[in-house]
């Protein structure tokens, strides 16, 4: 009989998948999954898309069916907060003082929304989107004709703006960058999304930040850094997230842009692991890397479960994420930086193309937009680290699978 106890702090996608992985790997000991939210573990991508638009219900966002946790003897502690980790006694202290001893511990505490520190930020009608409850509250405000200001044109802001327009709201998208998603995709690819939102009726206020929110008890206007006053009855702020490292910091774990973990997702304290948004992982190809996307939470959670069971295999998956806005879907694989060169295969103006990011003639990332079933060859190009022939890379008549297989 296995008497070990494995505790997972964070009933998130990563945490739920780690619990699944432990049982699938044959672990017969006790698993405790601790989560602050009242809901069982759920997926966050629908919160800015299908769930926000009312196209799916809460159950449709859940990582597992309701019976999964009891059927697999996983002790799910919802609405429960982990207050401290006692590294010496190997215990997690919960709200109310309960102490749970662990043999292995996984931290999947995720990230928290970054608050906008401007005057009027606490007015009624100023919203952030992180939880399923946040999304439900916003859905009620996204009505035909309602006036919505979205602050921040990153992934969350851009997706919320698209969903709001699809529900018939009047939308103003505000961002200090020249184009949406500029920090992630650069100007040339970001321009595709600028034009997409403009064509779908979003009013763009790019190159301008927010000075304050104004109103009497509730938000009525947004004052931008350019001096413009924008009428809005609802403001949605999406200016990024910060990793939730407080628990790990108090326990003395190494912190640097998240909880630092090695290739096996183990922290600076043996037997304690981290995965998902909070983990700054030593990737064998890309070096230190913290990824805030669904695919990383899913796959790192599974890998963390295996590592907790003693697997010695490093986590080496190519980072992957996706986004859907209006009738444009995309998938991104790899990890590019602002200095990398962008080249195109296909028709960016027609929004059917693949963008590749090159560094020293090597593909470090690729993004397919309304072009499907190409993720595997794109990831093969990224993993290879080999120099590519850019003429063949950008030629739609050259089968991408053949190019990837030749390099591999």
GROMACS .gro file of N, CA and C in nm, residues 94-193:
model
  300
   94UNK      N    1  -0.287   2.535   0.523
   94UNK     CA    2  -0.406   2.588   0.459
   94UNK      C    3  -0.472   2.693   0.546
   95UNK      N    4  -0.562   2.772   0.485
   95UNK     CA    5  -0.640   2.869   0.562
   95UNK      C    6  -0.714   2.795   0.673
   96UNK      N    7  -0.709   2.850   0.792
   96UNK     CA    8  -0.770   2.784   0.906
   96UNK      C    9  -0.672   2.704   0.987
   97UNK      N   10  -0.548   2.689   0.932
   97UNK     CA   11  -0.443   2.624   1.010
   97UNK      C   12  -0.419   2.478   0.981
   98UNK      N   13  -0.502   2.415   0.899
   98UNK     CA   14  -0.479   2.273   0.868
   98UNK      C   15  -0.343   2.256   0.801
   99UNK      N   16  -0.271   2.154   0.843
   99UNK     CA   17  -0.137   2.127   0.789
   99UNK      C   18  -0.140   1.991   0.719
  100UNK      N   19  -0.098   1.992   0.593
  100UNK     CA   20  -0.093   1.869   0.515
  100UNK      C   21   0.052   1.835   0.483
  101UNK      N   22   0.095   1.718   0.528
  101UNK     CA   23   0.232   1.677   0.500
  101UNK      C   24   0.240   1.623   0.357
  102UNK      N   25   0.350   1.651   0.289
  102UNK     CA   26   0.367   1.604   0.152
  102UNK      C   27   0.500   1.532   0.134
  103UNK      N   28   0.499   1.437   0.041
  103UNK     CA   29   0.623   1.374  -0.005
  103UNK      C   30   0.673   1.441  -0.132
  104UNK      N   31   0.581   1.484  -0.214
  104UNK     CA   32   0.611   1.565  -0.333
  104UNK      C   33   0.507   1.676  -0.338
  105UNK      N   34   0.550   1.791  -0.392
  105UNK     CA   35   0.461   1.908  -0.401
  105UNK      C   36   0.476   1.973  -0.537
  106UNK      N   37   0.364   2.007  -0.600
  106UNK     CA   38   0.364   2.081  -0.726
  106UNK      C   39   0.297   2.216  -0.704
  107UNK      N   40   0.361   2.323  -0.749
  107UNK     CA   41   0.303   2.456  -0.746
  107UNK      C   42   0.255   2.492  -0.886
  108UNK      N   43   0.124   2.506  -0.899
  108UNK     CA   44   0.062   2.544  -1.027
  108UNK      C   45  -0.028   2.664  -0.999
  109UNK      N   46   0.031   2.766  -0.938
  109UNK     CA   47  -0.045   2.880  -0.887
  109UNK      C   48  -0.080   2.983  -0.993
  110UNK      N   49  -0.030   2.967  -1.114
  110UNK     CA   50  -0.074   3.051  -1.225
  110UNK      C   51  -0.027   3.195  -1.216
  111UNK      N   52  -0.110   3.285  -1.265
  111UNK     CA   53  -0.075   3.426  -1.273
  111UNK      C   54  -0.195   3.510  -1.233
  112UNK      N   55  -0.167   3.634  -1.198
  112UNK     CA   56  -0.273   3.730  -1.160
  112UNK      C   57  -0.271   3.846  -1.259
  113UNK      N   58  -0.388   3.903  -1.285
  113UNK     CA   59  -0.395   4.015  -1.379
  113UNK      C   60  -0.315   4.134  -1.327
  114UNK      N   61  -0.252   4.203  -1.418
  114UNK     CA   62  -0.180   4.326  -1.383
  114UNK      C   63  -0.282   4.441  -1.379
  115UNK      N   64  -0.288   4.510  -1.267
  115UNK     CA   65  -0.383   4.620  -1.250
  115UNK      C   66  -0.328   4.748  -1.310
  116UNK      N   67  -0.415   4.830  -1.364
  116UNK     CA   68  -0.375   4.956  -1.425
  116UNK      C   69  -0.375   5.064  -1.316
  117UNK      N   70  -0.259   5.120  -1.283
  117UNK     CA   71  -0.252   5.215  -1.171
  117UNK      C   72  -0.283   5.358  -1.213
  118UNK      N   73  -0.409   5.382  -1.246
  118UNK     CA   74  -0.450   5.516  -1.288
  118UNK      C   75  -0.569   5.561  -1.204
  119UNK      N   76  -0.592   5.691  -1.202
  119UNK     CA   77  -0.706   5.745  -1.129
  119UNK      C   78  -0.836   5.691  -1.188
  120UNK      N   79  -0.927   5.653  -1.100
  120UNK     CA   80  -1.056   5.602  -1.143
  120UNK      C   81  -1.058   5.453  -1.169
  121UNK      N   82  -0.946   5.384  -1.141
  121UNK     CA   83  -0.938   5.242  -1.172
  121UNK      C   84  -1.035   5.158  -1.091
  122UNK      N   85  -1.084   5.212  -0.978
  122UNK     CA   86  -1.175   5.136  -0.892
  122UNK      C   87  -1.322   5.168  -0.920
  123UNK      N   88  -1.350   5.249  -1.021
  123UNK     CA   89  -1.489   5.280  -1.053
  123UNK      C   90  -1.565   5.156  -1.096
  124UNK      N   91  -1.694   5.153  -1.063
  124UNK     CA   92  -1.779   5.045  -1.110
  124UNK      C   93  -1.781   5.047  -1.263
  125UNK      N   94  -1.775   4.929  -1.323
  125UNK     CA   95  -1.773   4.920  -1.468
  125UNK      C   96  -1.636   4.899  -1.527
  126UNK      N   97  -1.530   4.907  -1.442
  126UNK     CA   98  -1.395   4.876  -1.487
  126UNK      C   99  -1.368   4.729  -1.454
  127UNK      N  100  -1.346   4.648  -1.556
  127UNK     CA  101  -1.336   4.504  -1.539
  127UNK      C  102  -1.200   4.450  -1.584
  128UNK      N  103  -1.164   4.337  -1.524
  128UNK     CA  104  -1.050   4.257  -1.567
  128UNK      C  105  -1.102   4.117  -1.597
  129UNK      N  106  -1.029   4.042  -1.679
  129UNK     CA  107  -1.075   3.908  -1.717
  129UNK      C  108  -0.969   3.804  -1.681
  130UNK      N  109  -1.001   3.723  -1.579
  130UNK     CA  110  -0.913   3.612  -1.543
  130UNK      C  111  -0.992   3.488  -1.505
  131UNK      N  112  -1.104   3.507  -1.435
  131UNK     CA  113  -1.181   3.393  -1.384
  131UNK      C  114  -1.310   3.374  -1.464
  132UNK      N  115  -1.373   3.258  -1.441
  132UNK     CA  116  -1.500   3.231  -1.506
  132UNK      C  117  -1.607   3.329  -1.458
  133UNK      N  118  -1.597   3.372  -1.332
  133UNK     CA  119  -1.691   3.471  -1.281
  133UNK      C  120  -1.671   3.606  -1.349
  134UNK      N  121  -1.544   3.642  -1.376
  134UNK     CA  122  -1.516   3.766  -1.450
  134UNK      C  123  -1.584   3.763  -1.587
  135UNK      N  124  -1.572   3.648  -1.655
  135UNK     CA  125  -1.628   3.636  -1.789
  135UNK      C  126  -1.780   3.644  -1.786
  136UNK      N  127  -1.842   3.581  -1.687
  136UNK     CA  128  -1.988   3.588  -1.677
  136UNK      C  129  -2.035   3.731  -1.653
  137UNK      N  130  -1.965   3.804  -1.566
  137UNK     CA  131  -2.003   3.942  -1.538
  137UNK      C  132  -1.990   4.029  -1.663
  138UNK      N  133  -1.885   4.004  -1.742
  138UNK     CA  134  -1.865   4.082  -1.863
  138UNK      C  135  -1.970   4.050  -1.969
  139UNK      N  136  -2.008   3.924  -1.977
  139UNK     CA  137  -2.104   3.883  -2.079
  139UNK      C  138  -2.234   3.963  -2.066
  140UNK      N  139  -2.274   3.991  -1.943
  140UNK     CA  140  -2.397   4.067  -1.921
  140UNK      C  141  -2.387   4.210  -1.974
  141UNK      N  142  -2.263   4.260  -1.983
  141UNK     CA  143  -2.244   4.399  -2.027
  141UNK      C  144  -2.222   4.410  -2.179
  142UNK      N  145  -2.194   4.299  -2.242
  142UNK     CA  146  -2.168   4.302  -2.387
  142UNK      C  147  -2.299   4.283  -2.462
  143UNK      N  148  -2.376   4.388  -2.464
  143UNK     CA  149  -2.507   4.385  -2.529
  143UNK      C  150  -2.505   4.470  -2.656
  144UNK      N  151  -2.595   4.443  -2.750
  144UNK     CA  152  -2.601   4.526  -2.872
  144UNK      C  153  -2.615   4.673  -2.838
  145UNK      N  154  -2.525   4.753  -2.894
  145UNK     CA  155  -2.528   4.897  -2.873
  145UNK      C  156  -2.455   4.946  -2.751
  146UNK      N  157  -2.414   4.856  -2.661
  146UNK     CA  158  -2.340   4.901  -2.543
  146UNK      C  159  -2.203   4.953  -2.585
  147UNK      N  160  -2.153   5.051  -2.510
  147UNK     CA  161  -2.029   5.119  -2.545
  147UNK      C  162  -1.916   5.063  -2.459
  148UNK      N  163  -1.823   4.992  -2.523
  148UNK     CA  164  -1.717   4.920  -2.453
  148UNK      C  165  -1.581   4.977  -2.492
  149UNK      N  166  -1.498   5.006  -2.392
  149UNK     CA  167  -1.358   5.042  -2.418
  149UNK      C  168  -1.270   4.928  -2.370
  150UNK      N  169  -1.186   4.877  -2.457
  150UNK     CA  170  -1.091   4.771  -2.423
  150UNK      C  171  -0.953   4.834  -2.416
  151UNK      N  172  -0.890   4.824  -2.300
  151UNK     CA  173  -0.757   4.882  -2.280
  151UNK      C  174  -0.654   4.770  -2.286
  152UNK      N  175  -0.571   4.774  -2.389
  152UNK     CA  176  -0.471   4.671  -2.409
  152UNK      C  177  -0.506   4.586  -2.529
  153UNK      N  178  -0.419   4.584  -2.630
  153UNK     CA  179  -0.446   4.509  -2.753
  153UNK      C  180  -0.354   4.389  -2.764
  154UNK      N  181  -0.326   4.324  -2.649
  154UNK     CA  182  -0.260   4.194  -2.652
  154UNK      C  183  -0.363   4.087  -2.683
  155UNK      N  184  -0.329   3.960  -2.652
  155UNK     CA  185  -0.420   3.852  -2.688
  155UNK      C  186  -0.556   3.864  -2.620
  156UNK      N  187  -0.557   3.889  -2.489
  156UNK     CA  188  -0.684   3.899  -2.419
  156UNK      C  189  -0.765   4.017  -2.471
  157UNK      N  190  -0.703   4.134  -2.483
  157UNK     CA  191  -0.774   4.251  -2.531
  157UNK      C  192  -0.828   4.233  -2.670
  158UNK      N  193  -0.746   4.178  -2.760
  158UNK     CA  194  -0.789   4.159  -2.898
  158UNK      C  195  -0.904   4.058  -2.907
  159UNK      N  196  -0.895   3.948  -2.831
  159UNK     CA  197  -1.001   3.848  -2.835
  159UNK      C  198  -1.130   3.901  -2.774
  160UNK      N  199  -1.119   3.975  -2.664
  160UNK     CA  200  -1.239   4.033  -2.602
  160UNK      C  201  -1.303   4.135  -2.695
  161UNK      N  202  -1.221   4.216  -2.761
  161UNK     CA  203  -1.276   4.313  -2.856
  161UNK      C  204  -1.353   4.243  -2.967
  162UNK      N  205  -1.297   4.133  -3.018
  162UNK     CA  206  -1.366   4.058  -3.124
  162UNK      C  207  -1.498   4.000  -3.071
  163UNK      N  208  -1.495   3.940  -2.953
  163UNK     CA  209  -1.617   3.881  -2.897
  163UNK      C  210  -1.723   3.987  -2.870
  164UNK      N  211  -1.680   4.103  -2.821
  164UNK     CA  212  -1.774   4.213  -2.794
  164UNK      C  213  -1.842   4.259  -2.923
  165UNK      N  214  -1.764   4.271  -3.030
  165UNK     CA  215  -1.824   4.311  -3.158
  165UNK      C  216  -1.919   4.203  -3.208
  166UNK      N  217  -1.884   4.076  -3.189
  166UNK     CA  218  -1.971   3.969  -3.235
  166UNK      C  219  -2.102   3.966  -3.157
  167UNK      N  220  -2.103   4.022  -3.036
  167UNK     CA  221  -2.226   4.033  -2.959
  167UNK      C  222  -2.300   4.165  -2.984
  168UNK      N  223  -2.245   4.247  -3.075
  168UNK     CA  224  -2.314   4.368  -3.116
  168UNK      C  225  -2.279   4.493  -3.041
  169UNK      N  226  -2.177   4.487  -2.955
  169UNK     CA  227  -2.136   4.606  -2.879
  169UNK      C  228  -2.055   4.699  -2.968
  170UNK      N  229  -2.055   4.828  -2.930
  170UNK     CA  230  -1.966   4.925  -2.992
  170UNK      C  231  -1.834   4.922  -2.916
  171UNK      N  232  -1.723   4.903  -2.986
  171UNK     CA  233  -1.596   4.875  -2.920
  171UNK      C  234  -1.489   4.974  -2.961
  172UNK      N  235  -1.418   5.026  -2.860
  172UNK     CA  236  -1.300   5.109  -2.880
  172UNK      C  237  -1.181   5.032  -2.823
  173UNK      N  238  -1.078   5.009  -2.903
  173UNK     CA  239  -0.959   4.936  -2.861
  173UNK      C  240  -0.843   5.035  -2.847
  174UNK      N  241  -0.787   5.042  -2.725
  174UNK     CA  242  -0.685   5.142  -2.692
  174UNK      C  243  -0.554   5.072  -2.655
  175UNK      N  244  -0.444   5.116  -2.716
  175UNK     CA  245  -0.314   5.056  -2.684
  175UNK      C  246  -0.203   5.154  -2.721
  176UNK      N  247  -0.097   5.161  -2.640
  176UNK     CA  248   0.012   5.254  -2.671
  176UNK      C  249   0.099   5.213  -2.788
  177UNK      N  250   0.090   5.087  -2.831
  177UNK     CA  251   0.169   5.041  -2.945
  177UNK      C  252   0.103   5.083  -3.077
  178UNK      N  253   0.179   5.070  -3.186
  178UNK     CA  254   0.129   5.113  -3.318
  178UNK      C  255   0.026   5.017  -3.375
  179UNK      N  256   0.036   4.890  -3.342
  179UNK     CA  257  -0.058   4.789  -3.393
  179UNK      C  258  -0.091   4.693  -3.279
  180UNK      N  259  -0.205   4.623  -3.289
  180UNK     CA  260  -0.234   4.520  -3.189
  180UNK      C  261  -0.127   4.411  -3.189
  181UNK      N  262  -0.103   4.353  -3.074
  181UNK     CA  263  -0.014   4.237  -3.059
  181UNK      C  264   0.130   4.266  -3.100
  182UNK      N  265   0.167   4.393  -3.101
  182UNK     CA  266   0.300   4.430  -3.149
  182UNK      C  267   0.412   4.368  -3.066
  183UNK      N  268   0.393   4.364  -2.934
  183UNK     CA  269   0.499   4.310  -2.848
  183UNK      C  270   0.526   4.163  -2.876
  184UNK      N  271   0.424   4.090  -2.920
  184UNK     CA  272   0.438   3.947  -2.943
  184UNK      C  273   0.473   3.916  -3.088
  185UNK      N  274   0.406   3.983  -3.181
  185UNK     CA  275   0.417   3.947  -3.322
  185UNK      C  276   0.496   4.046  -3.406
  186UNK      N  277   0.523   4.166  -3.354
  186UNK     CA  278   0.590   4.267  -3.433
  186UNK      C  279   0.492   4.347  -3.517
  187UNK      N  280   0.543   4.450  -3.584
  187UNK     CA  281   0.457   4.543  -3.656
  187UNK      C  282   0.392   4.482  -3.780
  188UNK      N  283   0.469   4.404  -3.857
  188UNK     CA  284   0.415   4.356  -3.985
  188UNK      C  285   0.301   4.257  -3.965
  189UNK      N  286   0.314   4.166  -3.870
  189UNK     CA  287   0.206   4.071  -3.844
  189UNK      C  288   0.095   4.138  -3.764
  190UNK      N  289   0.131   4.226  -3.671
  190UNK     CA  290   0.031   4.299  -3.594
  190UNK      C  291  -0.059   4.382  -3.683
  191UNK      N  292  -0.005   4.432  -3.796
  191UNK     CA  293  -0.086   4.512  -3.889
  191UNK      C  294  -0.201   4.432  -3.948
  192UNK      N  295  -0.182   4.301  -3.961
  192UNK     CA  296  -0.291   4.215  -4.010
  192UNK      C  297  -0.409   4.221  -3.914
  193UNK      N  298  -0.379   4.219  -3.785
  193UNK     CA  299  -0.486   4.223  -3.685
  193UNK      C  300  -0.544   4.364  -3.670
   0.00000   0.00000   0.00000
